Amino acid sequence: MGLSPVLWQFLVKWMTNFAIIPPEASRIAPQVDALLVFMTLVSLVGLVLVGLLVTAFSILYRREKHPVAVQIEGSTLLEATWTIIPLGLFLVMFVWGSVLYFRIYTPPPNAMNIYVVGKQWMWKAEHPGGQHEINSLHVPINQPIQITLISQDVFHSFSIPAFRVKREAIPGRYTTVWFEATQVGTYHLFCTQYCGTNHSAMIGEVDVLTPEDYKKWLADSTSGVSLAQNGERLFASLSCNACHNGQPDSRGPSLANVYGSKLTLSTGQPVLVDEAYLRQAILNPSAHITQGYAPIMPTYQGQVSEEGLISLVEYIKNLSTNYRVQQTLNTTALLPEQPDKVPAKGASAQGVAKP
Amino acid sequence: MSTIVSLPDQATARIPKRNYLTNENGLLSWLLTGDHKRIAVLYLISITFFFFIGGALAGMIRLELLTPQSDLMASDTYNKVFTMHGVIMVFLFLVPSVPATLGNFLIPIMIGAKDLAFPKINLLSWYLYLVGGGMTLTAMITGGVDTGWTFTTPMSTHFSNTNVITTGLAIFVAGFSSIFTGLNFIVTIHRMRAPGMTWFKLPLFCWAHYAASILMVLGTPVLAITLVLVVLERTIGIGVFDPTKGGDPILFQHLFWFYSHPAVYIMILPGMGVISEVISTFSRKRVFGYTAVAFSSVAIAVFGFFVWAHHMFIMGVSNYAVLVFSLLTMLVAVPSAIKIFNWAFTLYKGSITFETPMLYAFGFMGLFTIGGLTGVFLGSSGTDIHLTETYFIVAHFHFVMVGGMLMAFLSGVHFWWPKMTGRMYPEKISQLAAVVTFIGFNFTFFPQFLLGMLGMPRRYAAYPHEFQVLNVFSTAGASILGVGYLLPMIYLIWSLKYGEVAGNNPWQATGLEWQIQSPPLTENFTTIPIVTQDVYDYEWLERQKEHEVTHVG
Ligand code: HEM
Ligand SMILES: [Cu+2]
């Protein structure tokens, strides 16, 4: 932070009281605020300097005092000064800001993933354990949370001012943002990208809970089906397993361990299999044919909702041993006991059962 | 000789009988005119008209935001109101304002030419502007548009049931008006300078318009194409922006901002040109570091094309692209800083007076400095994440565009009013208007910075109650600001009949436009001048004055 922690605490108290900054409720917030304070100070100095120059010259050289102007051509030295000093300051802000930017958008490896779908006009959150919520988001304190975002219709933007994070939810594309909440409480979750009629009603709440409360919340709102289990069900009901069955002679490649690996396409191009690739491969299969397979997979465009896609992707991710290990490490501590059986009924092609 | 002598003919002065206004009579002589000065007047009237429509919409926005609920209008209506406000203000006011009025009027005179290079195209661009404006009004009256002035896809292509096509085409048409104006200026400045008018004797006003014209000519076609794509997508579903058809919704953002970022400079550069002239005149000095100011205009224009993605830091462009665009944004901020300091140092050892144009210019410097500095908050990618899409953005661009550009416009209108009409505006009340505008402006928009810091999203018809206090401040300020804008409207019209006769050079300024009669003759100059003196050469001017006095006296 650069400033002494005591002074910082004092400043923040003062700024919060005077409603200049929102509460600092995440790990990154004080870091963003430190740069904001630095920029504000530099700006004030700059503004005061310009103001003083203009005022002083206006008083000293007004017509009554100074009837004849002295013609001055310019001064290379002065011009160099006011080119180089602002340039230097701006570069400092650029570097500082970029470091922050990378921090804000690079999740730590142990982050727990929550999916959020934006649609006109609500936020739908999907927890790995299958809990769903609308316009609210429950997260545990002191745990890095990665939000994987997508929009089902227009652009939306996921913004939590108290955490100083914001990320656009884009149709057809996954974006991510992460945060680590540091204060129990309830904070605004805004949609900040204009998205039509009820844009200003697309407000949710983020509830930061203690680990115990979070566990309780998970247990109370669990649907009994995790995302991956729901995905497995969809995998069967959409007949994906007719081809992707892992048999040596099957018509589609096995999907076990495919997440995170490098595939070679029929064009010879290697691709990294991530969430976005999986989603695309389901919706638009002919765009990337895996080497050694015929282009026979039908498109599922229009047959699966974004939530359904998320479940499928989550299921395929879970088929990857590494990923399962990692997820288990991250979330078992927090998740309640999960029923192991896939419920037989209620499978629907249109995504997920509501809680 | 120590003080400037007032012109001897001032007391008994009359407006010359023969001038561009009286040259021909009748409506048709105006509607078919090829005279750049008359076209400038036509633009001035039409632009003012649209400004007041946009202003009325702004008033509705602020009234709605007085309370946290959306109680004055339904949120659909609110969305249409701020969209129309944005569209009208940006495309029908800010973009054409200074170039089409003051630029049109002054550039030929300043360089010693009889008209622009293509008078008929100049008239055509006014008609295109009118057609575009008319279509926008039609769209507004027949149901409005609710996409925001940024027309973001897929909102505009698939999810809006409003008049997107009419409005898109309206801006397309108005865009050509801007392209033609730009072309006309570039050719005129290159080809029609009077003998002796070298590039470095060119007033900074012309340099600024030259730079802005490059942007208009190169940038506007991209906007036009983008809007056509939106229209095609809406009508026949070509799918370039539609992810379900393999299109890319972010492509729209790239294309739109590739125009709209430079457009900010199309708006502000001509304003900077005005400020250079005004500050120089009222401190009676050559602009400090003339060459640096001239080149910084061109630098802003060139670099302005390479920063568009700073509107997209949170939209999933690659991290490295963000790095590059953030750096370039910082670099483009430097020439603006240079200009501010150059203007401040122009005052040094000057002989300063505080007529209305100068007060507006001071207002410009203060507000533009704040607008520019807060731009750095947004150019730095880490802080942009928190501030973008909030009221911080709204405050920032209003400081730059309305605080900067509009102050410059009013400064210029007052400054050249005597030249355009032959009459002075009333000094005291217009000084008051300048001060009221400045106060009202800060009152309106400064609280919005705080709202943005606190996280209040823009384009919200209703908002959480904790934001109300600052919004009430802002709305109260807006009513003061409204008075500040109405005053000039009233007294300038008044002055057309009752204003004091101005004479040729009421400010004792150096530009060629001040060496001819006010209002000028249709052909501007009876003989094409041969330029020997330097630009802003006040010593030369005083020698001239002495000369005249001895001759007439
Ligand atoms: C009394 C004067 C004005 C007031 C009170 C005012 C108020 C506002 C407000 C509150 C918004 C934000 C709408 C929203 O994001 O929800 C806005 C947007 C905007 N204003 Fe103004 N405004 C004023 C004058 C102007 C002027 C003179 C211009 C241009 C010369 C202008 C240009 C814009 C633009 C371009 C937008 C963006 C619209 C959008 O976000 O889609 N405004 N104005
Ligand atoms: Cu939204």
Coordinates of C-alpha atoms in Angstrom, one line a residue, chain A residues 221-346:
Chain A
S221 CA -30.1 -24.7 -0.5
T222 CA -28.7 -27.7 -2.1
S223 CA -30.8 -29.3 -4.9
G224 CA -29.2 -32.7 -4.3
V225 CA -27.7 -32.6 -7.8
S226 CA -24.3 -31.1 -8.5
L227 CA -23.6 -29.3 -11.7
A228 CA -21.4 -32.2 -12.8
Q229 CA -24.2 -34.7 -12.0
N230 CA -26.7 -32.6 -13.9
G231 CA -24.2 -32.6 -16.8
E232 CA -23.9 -36.3 -16.7
R233 CA -27.7 -36.6 -16.9
L234 CA -27.8 -34.2 -19.9
F235 CA -24.9 -36.1 -21.5
A236 CA -27.2 -39.1 -21.5
S237 CA -30.4 -37.5 -22.4
L238 CA -28.9 -35.6 -25.3
S239 CA -27.4 -38.9 -26.4
C240 CA -23.9 -37.6 -26.3
N241 CA -22.8 -40.9 -24.8
A242 CA -23.9 -42.7 -28.0
C243 CA -20.7 -41.6 -29.6
H244 CA -18.5 -40.4 -26.7
N245 CA -18.5 -43.6 -24.8
G246 CA -14.8 -44.2 -24.4
Q247 CA -14.9 -47.4 -26.3
P248 CA -12.0 -47.9 -28.7
D249 CA -14.3 -48.2 -31.7
S250 CA -16.7 -45.4 -30.8
R251 CA -17.5 -42.7 -33.3
G252 CA -16.4 -39.8 -31.1
P253 CA -13.3 -39.3 -29.0
S254 CA -13.3 -40.2 -25.4
L255 CA -13.8 -37.1 -23.2
A256 CA -12.0 -38.4 -20.2
N257 CA -9.0 -36.2 -19.4
V258 CA -9.7 -34.1 -22.4
Y259 CA -10.1 -30.9 -20.3
G260 CA -6.8 -29.0 -20.0
S261 CA -5.1 -31.2 -22.6
K262 CA -3.9 -30.2 -26.1
L263 CA -5.9 -31.8 -28.9
T264 CA -4.8 -32.0 -32.5
L265 CA -7.5 -30.9 -34.9
S266 CA -8.0 -32.5 -38.4
T267 CA -6.3 -29.4 -39.8
G268 CA -3.2 -30.3 -37.8
Q269 CA -3.6 -27.4 -35.5
P270 CA -3.2 -28.0 -31.8
V271 CA -5.8 -26.5 -29.4
L272 CA -6.0 -26.2 -25.7
V273 CA -9.2 -27.6 -24.4
D274 CA -10.7 -25.1 -21.9
E275 CA -14.3 -24.2 -21.0
A276 CA -14.7 -22.0 -24.1
Y277 CA -13.4 -24.8 -26.4
L278 CA -15.8 -27.3 -24.9
R279 CA -18.8 -25.0 -25.2
Q280 CA -17.9 -24.2 -28.8
A281 CA -17.4 -27.9 -29.6
I282 CA -20.9 -28.7 -28.4
L283 CA -22.6 -25.8 -30.2
N284 CA -20.5 -25.7 -33.3
P285 CA -18.9 -29.1 -33.7
S286 CA -18.0 -28.8 -37.4
A287 CA -15.7 -25.9 -36.6
H288 CA -13.1 -28.1 -34.9
I289 CA -12.9 -31.8 -35.9
T290 CA -10.5 -33.8 -33.8
Q291 CA -7.9 -35.7 -35.8
G292 CA -9.0 -39.2 -36.6
Y293 CA -12.8 -38.6 -36.4
A294 CA -15.4 -37.9 -39.0
P295 CA -17.4 -34.7 -38.9
I296 CA -20.6 -36.3 -37.9
M297 CA -21.4 -34.7 -34.7
P298 CA -24.7 -32.7 -34.9
T299 CA -24.9 -29.2 -33.5
Y300 CA -26.7 -28.6 -30.2
Q301 CA -27.3 -25.0 -30.9
G302 CA -30.7 -24.1 -29.6
Q303 CA -31.1 -27.4 -27.7
V304 CA -29.2 -26.6 -24.6
S305 CA -29.5 -23.5 -22.4
E306 CA -26.4 -21.7 -21.1
E307 CA -27.0 -23.4 -17.8
G308 CA -27.2 -26.8 -19.5
L309 CA -23.9 -26.0 -21.3
I310 CA -22.3 -25.1 -18.0
S311 CA -23.4 -28.4 -16.5
L312 CA -22.1 -30.3 -19.5
V313 CA -18.8 -28.5 -19.4
E314 CA -18.6 -29.0 -15.7
Y315 CA -19.2 -32.7 -16.2
I316 CA -16.6 -33.0 -18.9
K317 CA -14.1 -31.1 -16.7
N318 CA -14.9 -33.6 -13.9
L319 CA -14.0 -36.5 -16.2
S320 CA -10.5 -35.1 -16.1
T321 CA -8.7 -36.7 -13.2
N322 CA -6.4 -33.7 -12.5
Y323 CA -9.3 -31.4 -12.5
R324 CA -11.3 -33.6 -10.1
V325 CA -8.4 -33.7 -7.7
Q326 CA -8.0 -30.0 -7.8
Q327 CA -11.7 -29.3 -7.4
T328 CA -11.9 -31.8 -4.6
L329 CA -9.0 -30.2 -2.8
N330 CA -10.6 -26.8 -3.2
T331 CA -14.1 -27.4 -2.4
T332 CA -14.6 -30.5 -0.3
A333 CA -13.7 -28.5 2.8
L334 CA -16.6 -26.3 2.1
L335 CA -19.2 -28.5 0.4
P336 CA -21.7 -30.5 2.4
E337 CA -21.8 -34.3 1.9
Q338 CA -23.1 -35.0 -1.5
P339 CA -25.5 -37.7 -2.4
D340 CA -23.6 -40.0 -4.7
K341 CA -26.3 -41.4 -6.8
V342 CA -27.7 -39.6 -9.8
P343 CA -31.4 -39.3 -9.4
A344 CA -33.2 -41.2 -12.1
K345 CA -36.0 -38.9 -12.9
G346 CA -36.3 -35.2 -13.7

